[in-house]
Amino acid sequence: MANVMAAKDKEKVRRFAKGEETRLKIIKTALRVFGLYSLSGATSRMIAKEADVNLGVINYYFGNKQNLNEAVAEYASDFFEKNMRSVMEKAHCLKDDKVTDRDVLLNMLLEILMTFAKCNISEAEGPFVCSYFMREQIEPTTAYDILYERTMKAQNDMIAYLVGTILGEDPKSNRIILKGTAILGQILTFTIAQEMVTRRTGWQEYGSAEMALVEDVIRENTEAILLR
């Protein structure tokens, strides 16, 4: 009897693992498809074909396309939280300690910017996640609230805090919020405009040497804005 129960438990675990694997496969596929075509332009049938699953499987796990899109938003948020966690924790420590040294704060800001750039460029799923975020910026859906509350707000709040403290201005003022947004925006040039950058420079990819030059340019631009 014990052996029979153990066998049944193992089968349940196996089926659960298989189900989670299928669910994740659909989410990863939808991430790419929604990034290319948007929620309104993509169809569940299109995603099912790309994921090589039956259409009914998508309905079984997610119910409808909107629920799937929200699951993709959670997955994309997990991606950024995982990649940004360490640097954001470091930044919060500086904030909690009320550090005011401009060089220390500037270096922290640059570390956040470069970590953000690297996870968009160097991580395998980075370009797909970035494309998905951009689609949600252009055509916001219910998933945008998830992306904003879980990743964008905290990151942008911290950037505004660092910029405001460096300049001796209110981090919550619209001027500093916009300045922080503009500083972060330069990173997007090297992510969503990657094709233009590689064509203009003749690069084949963003390797270590290329990323080092990108970092130099971002540092120079940011210093020019904040230390003039």
N, CA, C and O of each residue as an XYZ file, in Angstrom:
912
protein
N       0.823     -1.208      0.000
C       0.000      0.000      0.000
C       0.866      1.269      0.000
O       0.597      2.228     -0.723
N       1.915      1.241      0.838
C       2.810      2.395      0.921
C       3.472      2.664     -0.418
O       3.624      3.814     -0.832
N       3.872      1.570     -1.101
C       4.517      1.721     -2.406
C       3.559      2.311     -3.438
O       3.952      3.120     -4.278
N       2.294      1.892     -3.360
C       1.280      2.407     -4.287
C       1.067      3.900     -4.066
O       0.983      4.672     -5.022
N       0.981      4.307     -2.781
C       0.786      5.720     -2.452
C       1.977      6.550     -2.905
O       1.817      7.655     -3.424
N       3.180      6.004     -2.702
C       4.393      6.711     -3.108
C       4.428      6.900     -4.618
O       4.817      7.957     -5.115
N       4.016      5.864     -5.341
C       3.989      5.937     -6.805
C       2.992      6.989     -7.278
O       3.256      7.726     -8.228
N       1.827      7.053     -6.597
C       0.815      8.046     -6.959
C       1.317      9.465     -6.685
O       1.078     10.385     -7.467
N       2.017      9.623     -5.557
C       2.562     10.939     -5.220
C       3.595     11.382     -6.252
O       3.622     12.545     -6.654
N       4.442     10.451     -6.675
C       5.454     10.767     -7.685
C       4.807     11.174     -9.000
O       5.277     12.083     -9.684
N       3.719     10.485     -9.346
C       3.016     10.799    -10.592
C       2.383     12.189    -10.519
O       2.375     12.925    -11.505
N       1.854     12.543     -9.347
C       1.282     13.880     -9.168
C       2.358     14.952     -9.330
O       2.143     15.978     -9.975
N       3.518     14.689     -8.732
C       4.631     15.637     -8.836
C       5.070     15.782    -10.287
O       5.330     16.887    -10.764
N       5.149     14.642    -10.984
C       5.577     14.660    -12.384
C       4.599     15.464    -13.240
O       5.003     16.273    -14.075
N       3.306     15.225    -13.017
C       2.293     15.936    -13.795
C       2.299     17.432    -13.493
O       2.127     18.262    -14.385
N       2.500     17.759    -12.217
C       2.562     19.169    -11.833
C       3.747     19.844    -12.508
O       3.619     20.942    -13.050
N       4.908     19.182    -12.472
C       6.115     19.737    -13.089
C       5.920     19.923    -14.590
O       6.326     20.932    -15.166
N       5.288     18.925    -15.210
C       5.029     19.005    -16.650
C       4.085     20.154    -16.957
O       4.257     20.872    -17.943
N       3.086     20.318    -16.102
C       2.134     21.409    -16.292
C       2.787     22.769    -16.156
O       2.509     23.678    -16.939
N       3.661     22.914    -15.157
C       4.371     24.176    -14.959
C       5.304     24.464    -16.128
O       5.458     25.611    -16.546
N       5.921     23.415    -16.646
C       6.814     23.563    -17.804
C       6.038     24.070    -19.021
O       6.503     24.955    -19.739
N       4.860     23.503    -19.242
C       4.016     23.927    -20.365
C       3.537     25.362    -20.171
O       3.559     26.166    -21.103
N       3.106     25.672    -18.959
C       2.627     27.023    -18.650
C       3.727     28.051    -18.901
O       3.476     29.098    -19.496
N       4.950     27.753    -18.446
C       6.072     28.671    -18.629
C       6.423     28.824    -20.107
O       6.757     29.917    -20.564
N       6.344     27.732    -20.838
C       6.612     27.768    -22.279
C       5.641     28.713    -22.985
O       6.040     29.476    -23.864
N       4.377     28.658    -22.600
C       3.366     29.539    -23.196
C       3.652     30.998    -22.847
O       3.556     31.874    -23.705
N       4.002     31.255    -21.590
C       4.295     32.624    -21.150
C       5.486     33.194    -21.913
O       5.440     34.335    -22.372
N       6.552     32.406    -22.052
C       7.742     32.879    -22.766
C       7.432     33.157    -24.232
O       7.934     34.121    -24.809
N       6.615     32.317    -24.820
C       6.216     32.537    -26.214
C       5.363     33.791    -26.335
O       5.560     34.600    -27.242
N       4.419     33.947    -25.420
C       3.540     35.124    -25.441
C       4.332     36.408    -25.221
O       3.986     37.450    -25.777
N       5.380     36.345    -24.422
C       6.249     37.505    -24.209
C       6.779     38.015    -25.548
O       6.744     39.215    -25.822
N       7.265     37.103    -26.369
C       7.806     37.481    -27.677
C       6.696     37.965    -28.619
O       6.846     38.974    -29.307
N       5.591     37.232    -28.635
C       4.503     37.560    -29.567
C       3.843     38.893    -29.205
O       3.602     39.720    -30.085
N       3.552     39.107    -27.934
C       2.959     40.381    -27.516
C       3.924     41.537    -27.769
O       3.500     42.634    -28.134
N       5.223     41.292    -27.574
C       6.214     42.330    -27.837
C       6.254     42.734    -29.296
O       6.506     43.895    -29.617
N       6.009     41.782    -30.177
C       6.022     42.055    -31.618
C       4.714     42.657    -32.114
O       4.720     43.594    -32.914
N       3.588     42.116    -31.637
C       2.293     42.466    -32.225
C       1.339     43.205    -31.290
O       0.302     43.695    -31.736
N       1.663     43.292    -30.021
C       0.812     43.892    -28.986
C      -0.335     42.950    -28.625
O      -0.596     41.968    -29.319
N      -1.005     43.268    -27.535
C      -2.131     42.438    -27.093
C      -3.246     42.437    -28.138
O      -3.847     41.399    -28.417
N      -3.513     43.597    -28.707
C      -4.604     43.689    -29.683
C      -4.252     43.017    -31.007
O      -5.131     42.500    -31.697
N      -2.973     43.024    -31.361
C      -2.567     42.455    -32.643
C      -2.307     40.963    -32.614
O      -2.382     40.298    -33.647
N      -2.004     40.435    -31.447
C      -1.715     39.004    -31.311
C      -3.006     38.229    -31.064
O      -3.983     38.777    -30.553
N      -3.001     36.970    -31.426
C      -4.150     36.099    -31.155
C      -3.684     34.891    -30.354
O      -2.515     34.509    -30.405
N      -4.606     34.304    -29.622
C      -4.280     33.095    -28.860
C      -3.845     31.978    -29.801
O      -2.966     31.184    -29.467
N      -4.458     31.922    -30.966
C      -4.102     30.894    -31.951
C      -2.652     31.075    -32.420
O      -1.920     30.102    -32.598
N      -2.255     32.324    -32.615
C      -0.889     32.635    -33.020
C       0.104     32.166    -31.957
O       1.134     31.573    -32.276
N      -0.213     32.436    -30.701
C       0.664     32.044    -29.590
C       0.721     30.530    -29.464
O       1.789     29.959    -29.245
N      -0.427     29.881    -29.601
C      -0.475     28.415    -29.521
C       0.398     27.784    -30.601
O       1.103     26.808    -30.346
N       0.348     28.342    -31.797
C       1.157     27.812    -32.897
C       2.640     27.987    -32.613
O       3.426     27.060    -32.811
N       3.030     29.182    -32.144
C       4.437     29.452    -31.843
C       4.943     28.582    -30.692
O       6.098     28.158    -30.689
N       4.073     28.321    -29.717
C       4.459     27.512    -28.554
C       4.328     26.020    -28.816
O       4.754     25.197    -28.005
N       3.731     25.676    -29.963
C       3.509     24.274    -30.340
C       2.639     23.559    -29.305
O       2.958     22.462    -28.847
N       1.533     24.214    -28.953
C       0.555     23.604    -28.043
C      -0.831     23.773    -28.652
O      -1.031     24.601    -29.541
N      -1.775     22.991    -28.174
C      -3.155     23.138    -28.618
C      -3.752     24.425    -28.058
O      -3.401     24.851    -26.958
N      -4.643     25.034    -28.809
C      -5.286     26.267    -28.362
C      -5.996     26.073    -27.029
O      -6.011     26.973    -26.190
N      -6.579     24.904    -26.839
C      -7.284     24.627    -25.595
C      -6.388     24.653    -24.374
O      -6.855     24.903    -23.263
N      -5.097     24.395    -24.571
C      -4.149     24.409    -23.449
C      -4.007     25.824    -22.903
O      -3.922     26.019    -21.691
N      -3.980     26.808    -23.791
C      -3.894     28.203    -23.352
C      -5.137     28.572    -22.551
O      -5.044     29.207    -21.500
N      -6.290     28.172    -23.050
C      -7.531     28.456    -22.321
C      -7.562     27.748    -20.967
O      -8.083     28.287    -19.991
N      -7.006     26.545    -20.914
C      -6.985     25.767    -19.671
C      -6.156     26.482    -18.600
O      -6.585     26.599    -17.452
N      -4.975     26.956    -18.981
C      -4.075     27.568    -17.996
C      -4.413     29.029    -17.692
O      -4.210     29.493    -16.570
N      -4.927     29.751    -18.689
C      -5.074     31.196    -18.509
C      -6.499     31.721    -18.686
O      -6.799     32.839    -18.266
N      -7.355     30.951    -19.286
C      -8.736     31.384    -19.454
C      -8.964     32.245    -20.677
O      -9.843     31.962    -21.491
N      -8.165     33.305    -20.808
C      -8.296     34.180    -21.972
C      -6.980     34.913    -22.224
O      -6.032     34.804    -21.446
N      -6.945     35.653    -23.312
C      -5.717     36.334    -23.733
C      -5.294     37.418    -22.749
O      -4.100     37.621    -22.530
N      -6.252     38.112    -22.157
C      -5.923     39.161    -21.195
C      -5.248     38.576    -19.957
O      -4.269     39.134    -19.461
N      -5.760     37.470    -19.464
C      -5.129     36.819    -18.311
C      -3.717     36.358    -18.649
O      -2.811     36.456    -17.822
N      -3.534     35.855    -19.863
C      -2.200     35.445    -20.301
C      -1.268     36.650    -20.342
O      -0.111     36.556    -19.931
N      -1.760     37.768    -20.831
C      -0.941     38.980    -20.891
C      -0.522     39.436    -19.497
O       0.606     39.892    -19.307
N      -1.410     39.317    -18.535
C      -1.068     39.695    -17.162
C      -0.043     38.727    -16.570
O       0.811     39.133    -15.783
N      -0.128     37.453    -16.946
C       0.882     36.480    -16.511
C       2.238     36.816    -17.118
O       3.271     36.647    -16.470
N       2.236     37.289    -18.354
C       3.476     37.725    -19.005
C       4.057     38.934    -18.272
O       5.270     39.025    -18.084
N       3.199     39.853    -17.862
C       3.654     41.031    -17.119
C       4.307     40.632    -15.799
O       5.317     41.215    -15.405
N       3.739     39.644    -15.115
C       4.342     39.146    -13.875
C       5.708     38.522    -14.164
O       6.659     38.713    -13.407
N       5.794     37.779    -15.257
C       7.054     37.137    -15.644
C       8.111     38.194    -15.986
O       9.261     38.079    -15.563
N       7.726     39.217    -16.745
C       8.652     40.289    -17.104
C       9.104     41.057    -15.865
O      10.262     41.463    -15.767
N       8.190     41.254    -14.924
C       8.538     41.931    -13.673
C       9.510     41.093    -12.860
O      10.450     41.623    -12.267
N       9.286     39.787    -12.830
C      10.221     38.880    -12.144
C      11.621     39.002    -12.741
O      12.617     39.004    -12.018
N      11.682     39.101    -14.066
C      12.965     39.221    -14.770
C      13.730     40.447    -14.283
O      14.909     40.349    -13.944
N      13.066     41.599    -14.246
C      13.743     42.817    -13.822
C      14.042     42.811    -12.328
O      15.104     43.275    -11.912
N      13.136     42.300    -11.528
C      13.390     42.241    -10.087
C      14.616     41.390     -9.788
O      15.437     41.752     -8.945
N      14.740     40.269    -10.472
C      15.885     39.381    -10.264
C      17.183     40.069    -10.659
O      18.170     39.997     -9.927
N      17.191     40.733    -11.808
C      18.409     41.348    -12.317
C      18.764     42.662    -11.625
O      19.933     43.042    -11.570
N      17.759     43.350    -11.099
C      17.997     44.659    -10.486
C      18.047     44.606     -8.965
O      18.387     45.606     -8.333
N      17.720     43.474     -8.364
C      17.572     43.396     -6.908
C      18.818     43.863     -6.164
O      18.727     44.695     -5.262
N      19.970     43.337     -6.533
C      21.204     43.632     -5.805
C      21.543     45.119     -5.834
O      21.841     45.710     -4.796
N      21.498     45.723     -7.018
C      21.866     47.132     -7.130
C      20.825     48.028     -6.460
O      21.178     49.073     -5.913
N      19.555     47.641     -6.493
C      18.525     48.443     -5.845
C      18.645     48.365     -4.325
O      18.428     49.360     -3.633
N      18.985     47.204     -3.809
C      19.204     47.069     -2.365
C      20.371     47.943     -1.918
O      20.321     48.570     -0.860
N      21.415     47.979     -2.728
C      22.580     48.818     -2.435
C      22.183     50.297     -2.418
O      22.617     51.053     -1.549
N      21.364     50.697     -3.375
C      20.910     52.089     -3.447
C      20.045     52.448     -2.240
O      20.166     53.545     -1.694
N      19.182     51.538     -1.826
C      18.329     51.793     -0.661
C      19.165     51.939      0.613
O      18.804     52.702      1.509
N      20.263     51.218      0.693
C      21.156     51.361      1.853
C      21.737     52.770      1.911
O      21.812     53.368      2.984
N      22.149     53.304      0.755
C      22.668     54.675      0.710
C      21.587     55.675      1.117
O      21.850     56.639      1.836
N      20.381     55.428      0.648
C      19.270     56.323      0.989
C      18.964     56.258      2.478
O      18.783     57.292      3.122
N      18.906     55.053      3.026
C      18.616     54.883      4.453
C      19.692     55.527      5.322
O      19.405     56.053      6.397
N      20.940     55.478      4.839
C      22.058     56.073      5.584
C      22.183     57.572      5.342
O      23.059     58.231      5.903
N      21.292     58.108      4.494
C      21.271     59.546      4.179
C      22.617     60.044      3.640
O      23.083     61.125      4.000
N      23.225     59.239      2.776
C      24.491     59.616      2.141
C      24.246     60.807      1.220
O      23.284     60.816      0.453
N      25.120     61.814      1.298
C      24.959     63.016      0.473
C      26.156     63.288     -0.426
O      26.127     64.229     -1.219
N      27.205     62.486     -0.318
C      28.392     62.676     -1.156
C      28.011     62.527     -2.631
O      27.515     61.478     -3.043
N      28.238     63.561     -3.412
C      27.786     63.565     -4.810
C      28.458     62.475     -5.642
O      27.814     61.848     -6.484
N      29.739     62.251     -5.412
C      30.449     61.230     -6.188
C      29.893     59.839     -5.896
O      29.713     59.027     -6.804
N      29.626     59.576     -4.626
C      29.069     58.275     -4.236
C      27.687     58.090     -4.862
O      27.372     57.025     -5.393
N      26.876     59.130     -4.794
C      25.521     59.056     -5.345
C      25.541     58.939     -6.866
O      24.741     58.208     -7.449
N      26.460     59.664     -7.506
C      26.575     59.580     -8.963
C      26.996     58.182     -9.388
O      26.443     57.628    -10.338
N      27.962     57.614     -8.695
C      28.396     56.248     -9.018
C      27.263     55.246     -8.819
O      27.136     54.284     -9.577
N      26.441     55.476     -7.796
C      25.301     54.591     -7.556
C      24.288     54.706     -8.694
O      23.755     53.703     -9.169
N      24.036     55.932     -9.119
C      23.119     56.156    -10.239
C      23.632     55.469    -11.497
O      22.868     54.814    -12.205
N      24.912     55.616    -11.773
C      25.499     54.995    -12.965
C      25.448     53.473    -12.881
O      25.259     52.797    -13.891
N      25.617     52.942    -11.680
C      25.541     51.486    -11.509
C      24.128     50.981    -11.808
O      23.956     49.927    -12.420
N      23.127     51.734    -11.377
C      21.741     51.364    -11.684
C      21.507     51.406    -13.192
O      20.926     50.482    -13.761
N      21.958     52.472    -13.830
C      21.760     52.623    -15.273
C      22.428     51.499    -16.050
O      21.834     50.943    -16.973
N      23.657     51.161    -15.683
C      24.388     50.134    -16.423
C      23.839     48.744    -16.138
O      23.843     47.886    -17.020
N      23.371     48.513    -14.923
C      22.741     47.221    -14.622
C      21.474     47.059    -15.450
O      21.191     45.983    -15.977
N      20.719     48.148    -15.555
C      19.501     48.139    -16.368
C      19.838     47.881    -17.834
O      19.165     47.099    -18.506
N      20.879     48.541    -18.320
C      21.292     48.357    -19.718
C      21.738     46.925    -19.976
O      21.364     46.323    -20.982
N      22.535     46.385    -19.071
C      23.076     45.034    -19.273
C      21.987     43.970    -19.236
O      22.037     43.011    -20.006
N      21.006     44.123    -18.355
C      19.965     43.089    -18.301
C      19.057     43.171    -19.526
O      18.444     42.174    -19.908
N      18.966     44.347    -20.143
C      18.204     44.479    -21.381
C      18.972     43.964    -22.589
O      18.380     43.429    -23.526
N      20.294     44.128    -22.566
C      21.116     43.808    -23.732
C      21.768     42.439    -23.628
O      21.733     41.655    -24.576
N      22.362     42.152    -22.475
C      23.211     40.967    -22.343
C      22.450     39.705    -21.962
O      22.850     38.606    -22.345
N      21.361     39.845    -21.212
C      20.583     38.672    -20.833
C      19.823     38.145    -22.051
O      19.344     38.925    -22.874
N      19.717     36.825    -22.161
C      19.109     36.211    -23.352
C      17.695     36.721    -23.616
O      17.329     36.974    -24.764
N      16.904     36.871    -22.564
C      15.515     37.310    -22.735
C      15.357     38.822    -22.685
O      14.259     39.339    -22.887
N      16.450     39.536    -22.417
C      16.385     40.981    -22.266
C      15.693     41.717    -23.397
O      14.788     42.511    -23.142
N      16.095     41.474    -24.659
C      15.450     42.188    -25.770
C      13.952     41.923    -25.872
O      13.185     42.815    -26.234
N      13.531     40.692    -25.553
C      12.102     40.361    -25.619
C      11.330     41.070    -24.509
O      10.226     41.569    -24.728
N      11.922     41.109    -23.318
C      11.284     41.802    -22.196
C      11.198     43.296    -22.488
O      10.173     43.931    -22.236
N      12.286     43.850    -23.024
C      12.310     45.276    -23.359
C      11.259     45.601    -24.410
O      10.548     46.600    -24.294
N      11.159     44.763    -25.433
C      10.160     44.961    -26.487
C       8.746     44.916    -25.912
O       7.880     45.698    -26.303
N       8.525     43.991    -24.978
C       7.209     43.874    -24.348
C       6.882     45.132    -23.542
O       5.766     45.648    -23.609
N       7.866     45.622    -22.778
C       7.665     46.847    -22.009
C       7.318     48.013    -22.933
O       6.426     48.806    -22.631
N       8.031     48.115    -24.063
C       7.785     49.214    -24.993
C       6.381     49.135    -25.581
O       5.717     50.157    -25.751
N       5.932     47.926    -25.892
C       4.575     47.756    -26.409
C       3.542     48.222    -25.388
O       2.540     48.846    -25.738
N       3.801     47.910    -24.126
C       2.863     48.321    -23.079
C       2.908     49.833    -22.854
O       1.924     50.422    -22.407
N       4.038     50.459    -23.160
C       4.106     51.921    -23.087
C       3.265     52.546    -24.193
O       2.566     53.535    -23.974
N       3.342     51.956    -25.384
C       2.631     52.494    -26.545
C       1.139     52.193    -26.477
O       0.302     53.053    -26.752
N       0.821     50.948    -26.103
C      -0.577     50.516    -26.013
C      -0.821     49.894    -24.641
O      -0.899     48.671    -24.527
N      -0.943     50.720    -23.592
C      -1.096     50.165    -22.243
C      -2.370     49.340    -22.079
O      -3.441     49.706    -22.564
N      -2.220     48.224    -21.384
C      -3.343     47.344    -21.071
C      -3.414     47.197    -19.553
O      -2.716     47.903    -18.826
N      -4.242     46.298    -19.083
C      -4.305     46.051    -17.635
C      -2.969     45.546    -17.106
O      -2.688     45.670    -15.914
N      -2.147     44.982    -17.976
C      -0.836     44.471    -17.564
C       0.126     45.603    -17.218
O       1.091     45.397    -16.482
N      -0.133     46.790    -17.743
C       0.780     47.908    -17.486
C       0.843     48.240    -16.001
O       1.906     48.587    -15.484
N      -0.287     48.135    -15.316
C      -0.304     48.406    -13.876
C       0.651     47.479    -13.133
O       1.314     47.894    -12.183
N       0.720     46.230    -13.566
C       1.627     45.259    -12.943
C       3.071     45.680    -13.169
O       3.868     45.702    -12.231
N       3.407     46.011    -14.404
C       4.770     46.423    -14.742
C       5.162     47.686    -13.980
O       6.273     47.789    -13.461
N       4.249     48.635    -13.918
C       4.553     49.907    -13.267
C       4.748     49.736    -11.764
O       5.733     50.213    -11.200
N       3.811     49.058    -11.124
C       3.864     48.925     -9.669
C       5.008     48.028     -9.212
O       5.596     48.272     -8.158
N       5.332     46.999     -9.982
C       6.352     46.046     -9.547
C       7.774     46.453     -9.922
O       8.721     46.072     -9.234
N       7.942     47.216    -10.995
C       9.310     47.519    -11.435
C       9.541     48.997    -11.730
O      10.465     49.594    -11.179
N       8.738     49.582    -12.568
C       9.016     50.944    -13.035
C       9.009     51.972    -11.910
O       9.920     52.794    -11.817
N       7.998     51.932    -11.063
C       7.841     52.953    -10.031
C       9.031     52.975     -9.083
O       9.597     54.037     -8.823
N       9.417     51.810     -8.564
C      10.522     51.755     -7.603
C      11.830     52.215     -8.235
O      12.596     52.960     -7.625
N      12.076     51.768     -9.458
C      13.320     52.139    -10.129
C      13.356     53.633    -10.434
O      14.371     54.291    -10.205
N      12.258     54.165    -10.946
C      12.217     55.589    -11.271
C      12.222     56.463    -10.025
O      12.796     57.552    -10.037
N      11.595     56.002     -8.958
C      11.645     56.738     -7.691
C      13.079     56.837     -7.183
O      13.504     57.892     -6.711
N      13.824     55.737     -7.282
C      15.203     55.746     -6.806
C      16.079     56.649     -7.668
O      16.918     57.384     -7.148
N      15.886     56.595     -8.975
C      16.660     57.467     -9.862
C      16.356     58.932     -9.554
O      17.268     59.756     -9.505
N      15.086     59.259     -9.348
C      14.709     60.632     -9.007
C      15.320     61.045     -7.668
O      15.756     62.184     -7.503
N      15.346     60.115     -6.716
C      15.947     60.420     -5.413
C      17.431     60.754     -5.570
O      17.910     61.742     -5.014
N      18.152     59.934     -6.324
C      19.587     60.154     -6.510
C      19.850     61.455     -7.262
O      20.725     62.231     -6.878
N      19.099     61.692     -8.324
C      19.271     62.918     -9.112
C      18.953     64.144     -8.262
O      19.705     65.118     -8.266
N      17.846     64.096     -7.540
C      17.461     65.219     -6.700
C      18.472     65.507     -5.602
O      18.782     66.665     -5.323
N      18.985     64.453     -4.978
C      19.961     64.633     -3.902
C      21.273     65.181     -4.442
O      21.891     66.041     -3.814
N      21.700     64.698     -5.588
C      22.927     65.208     -6.218
C      22.795     66.699     -6.524
O      23.739     67.464     -6.323
N      21.620     67.109     -7.012
C      21.403     68.503     -7.404
C      20.913     69.380     -6.254
O      20.805     70.597     -6.400
N      20.617     68.760     -5.109
C      20.106     69.530     -3.985
C      18.691     70.027     -4.213
O      18.320     71.098     -3.734
N      17.898     69.252     -4.945
C      16.518     69.626     -5.246
C      15.560     68.546     -4.750
O      15.974     67.440     -4.401
N      14.283     68.885     -4.726
C      13.256     67.957     -4.250
C      13.105     66.786     -5.228
O      12.713     66.992     -6.377
N      13.411     65.555     -4.783
C      13.302     64.390     -5.673
C      11.888     64.137     -6.182
O      11.698     63.447     -7.183
N      10.887     64.702     -5.485
C       9.498     64.473     -5.880
C       8.952     65.573     -6.789
O       7.794     65.527     -7.205
N       9.791     66.557     -7.091
C       9.340     67.629     -7.983
C       9.266     67.117     -9.416
O      10.010     66.215     -9.802
N       8.373     67.695    -10.191
C       8.232     67.269    -11.581
C       9.511     67.509    -12.379
O       9.837     66.733    -13.278
N      10.226     68.565    -12.060
C      11.476     68.860    -12.755
C      12.463     67.705    -12.594
O      13.075     67.270    -13.570
N      12.618     67.214    -11.376
C      13.567     66.127    -11.116
C      13.041     64.802    -11.662
O      13.815     63.989    -12.167
N      11.739     64.582    -11.564
C      11.154     63.367    -12.141
C      11.437     63.308    -13.637
O      11.818     62.263    -14.164
N      11.247     64.449    -14.326
C      11.493     64.495    -15.769
C      12.977     64.372    -16.090
O      13.354     63.723    -17.066
N      13.810     64.989    -15.276
C      15.254     64.893    -15.510
C      15.726     63.448    -15.328
O      16.534     62.950    -16.111
N      15.216     62.784    -14.291
C      15.563     61.379    -14.077
C      15.078     60.500    -15.213
O      15.772     59.572    -15.630
N      13.874     60.794    -15.717
C      13.330     60.035    -16.844
C      14.192     60.224    -18.085
O      14.425     59.276    -18.835
N      14.662     61.447    -18.301
C      15.518     61.731    -19.455
C      16.853     60.998    -19.345
O      17.372     60.491    -20.339
N      17.404     60.945    -18.138
C      18.673     60.237    -17.927
C      18.495     58.749    -18.184
O      19.334     58.119    -18.828
N      17.396     58.188    -17.677
C      17.121     56.773    -17.917
C      16.859     56.510    -19.396
O      17.186     55.442    -19.913
N      16.268     57.491    -20.072
C      15.913     57.319    -21.474
C      17.086     57.037    -22.386
O      16.928     56.375    -23.412
N      18.281     57.535    -22.024
C      19.440     57.286    -22.883
C      19.772     55.797    -22.963
O      20.349     55.341    -23.950
N      19.407     55.038    -21.925
C      19.640     53.595    -21.946
C      18.820     52.947    -23.053
O      19.271     52.000    -23.699
N      17.617     53.460    -23.268
C      16.730     52.865    -24.264
C      17.296     52.985    -25.672
O      16.966     52.183    -26.546
N      18.156     53.991    -25.898
C      18.803     54.123    -27.203
C      19.587     52.870    -27.547
O      19.611     52.436    -28.699
N      20.223     52.295    -26.548
C      21.079     51.128    -26.789
C      20.315     49.811    -26.711
O      20.882     48.740    -26.926
N      19.014     49.901    -26.399
C      18.205     48.685    -26.322
C      17.196     48.631    -27.461
O      17.304     47.779    -28.343
N      16.220     49.528    -27.451
C      15.202     49.464    -28.504
C      15.741     49.939    -29.850
O      15.189     49.586    -30.892
N      16.814     50.738    -29.842
C      17.419     51.194    -31.105
C      18.718     50.437    -31.385
O      19.632     50.972    -32.013
N      18.793     49.210    -30.924
C      20.017     48.419    -31.052
C      20.430     48.225    -32.513
O      21.619     48.263    -32.832
N      19.467     48.022    -33.389
C      19.781     47.810    -34.805
C      20.451     49.046    -35.406
O      21.418     48.926    -36.157
N      19.940     50.226    -35.078
C      20.537     51.457    -35.579
C      21.952     51.638    -35.042
O      22.861     52.017    -35.780
N      22.132     51.364    -33.750
C      23.446     51.526    -33.129
C      24.476     50.609    -33.777
O      25.583     51.042    -34.099
N      24.113     49.344    -33.969
C      25.079     48.400    -34.552
C      25.394     48.755    -36.004
O      26.524     48.564    -36.453
N      24.426     49.260    -36.728
C      24.689     49.659    -38.116
C      25.576     50.894    -38.174
O      26.481     50.978    -39.004
N      25.317     51.837    -37.302
C      26.101     53.075    -37.292
C      27.539     52.828    -36.869
O      28.460     53.457    -37.390
N      27.733     51.921    -35.933
C      29.078     51.669    -35.402
C      29.819     50.563    -36.138
O      31.045     50.473    -36.064
N      29.073     49.718    -36.850
C      29.700     48.572    -37.497
C      29.888     47.394    -36.558
O      30.546     46.414    -36.905
N      29.300     47.493    -35.347
C      29.410     46.384    -34.391
C      28.567     45.201    -34.855
O      27.533     45.368    -35.502
N      29.027     44.019    -34.513
C      28.254     42.812    -34.776
C      27.355     42.463    -33.595
O      26.299     41.851    -33.752
N      27.806     42.871    -32.405
C      27.068     42.575    -31.168
C      27.580     43.485    -30.070
O      28.554     44.218    -30.243
N      26.906     43.419    -28.942
C      27.366     44.135    -27.758
C      28.249     43.193    -26.946
O      27.759     42.485    -26.067
N      29.530     43.183    -27.233
C      30.475     42.399    -26.446
C      30.998     43.222    -25.285
O      30.493     44.312    -25.016
N      32.002     42.714    -24.599
C      32.533     43.410    -23.421
C      33.149     44.758    -23.790
O      32.976     45.738    -23.066
N      33.869     44.810    -24.919
C      34.490     46.072    -25.338
C      33.422     47.097    -25.713
O      33.532     48.277    -25.379
N      32.395     46.632    -26.409
C      31.312     47.528    -26.816
C      30.545     48.058    -25.603
O      30.211     49.241    -25.539
N      30.271     47.175    -24.649
C      29.551     47.596    -23.452
C      30.377     48.573    -22.625
O      29.824     49.463    -21.980
N      31.699     48.411    -22.640
C      32.574     49.337    -21.911
C      32.472     50.738    -22.509
O      32.457     51.730    -21.780
N      32.401     50.814    -23.842
C      32.267     52.114    -24.498
C      30.889     52.720    -24.228
O      30.767     53.925    -24.007
N      29.863     51.885    -24.247
C      28.513     52.346    -23.909
C      28.505     52.933    -22.498
O      27.920     53.989    -22.260
N      29.148     52.251    -21.585
C      29.210     52.722    -20.194
C      29.924     54.065    -20.108
O      29.494     54.948    -19.365
N      31.016     54.230    -20.864
C      31.746     55.502    -20.866
C      30.855     56.646    -21.346
O      30.843     57.728    -20.759
N      30.113     56.391    -22.418
C      29.246     57.429    -22.986
C      28.127     57.792    -22.010
O      27.814     58.969    -21.829
N      27.530     56.786    -21.389
C      26.459     57.042    -20.421
C      26.991     57.840    -19.238
O      26.332     58.756    -18.748
N      28.181     57.485    -18.788
C      28.800     58.223    -17.675
C      29.036     59.683    -18.077
O      28.687     60.598    -17.331
N      29.627     59.898    -19.251
C      29.914     61.260    -19.709
C      28.636     62.084    -19.831
O      28.584     63.233    -19.393
N      27.609     61.489    -20.430
C      26.340     62.207    -20.595
C      25.705     62.552    -19.253
O      25.225     63.667    -19.048
N      25.710     61.581    -18.343
C      25.076     61.783    -17.039
C      25.831     62.823    -16.223
O      25.220     63.664    -15.563
N      27.153     62.766    -16.266
C      27.957     63.769    -15.562
C      27.730     65.158    -16.145
O      27.672     66.145    -15.411
N      27.603     65.233    -17.471
C      27.372     66.528    -18.118
C      26.040     67.134    -17.673
O      25.919     68.351    -17.533
N      25.054     66.280    -17.455
C      23.735     66.751    -17.020
C      23.752     67.174    -15.553
O      23.160     68.191    -15.190
N      24.431     66.396    -14.713
C      24.327     66.598    -13.265
C      25.454     67.415    -12.646
O      25.272     68.000    -11.578
N      26.607     67.467    -13.291
C      27.766     68.117    -12.664
C      28.215     69.367    -13.399
O      29.323     69.851    -13.169
N      27.385     69.893    -14.268
C      27.777     71.081    -15.036
C      27.817     72.322    -14.141
O      28.127     73.415    -14.614
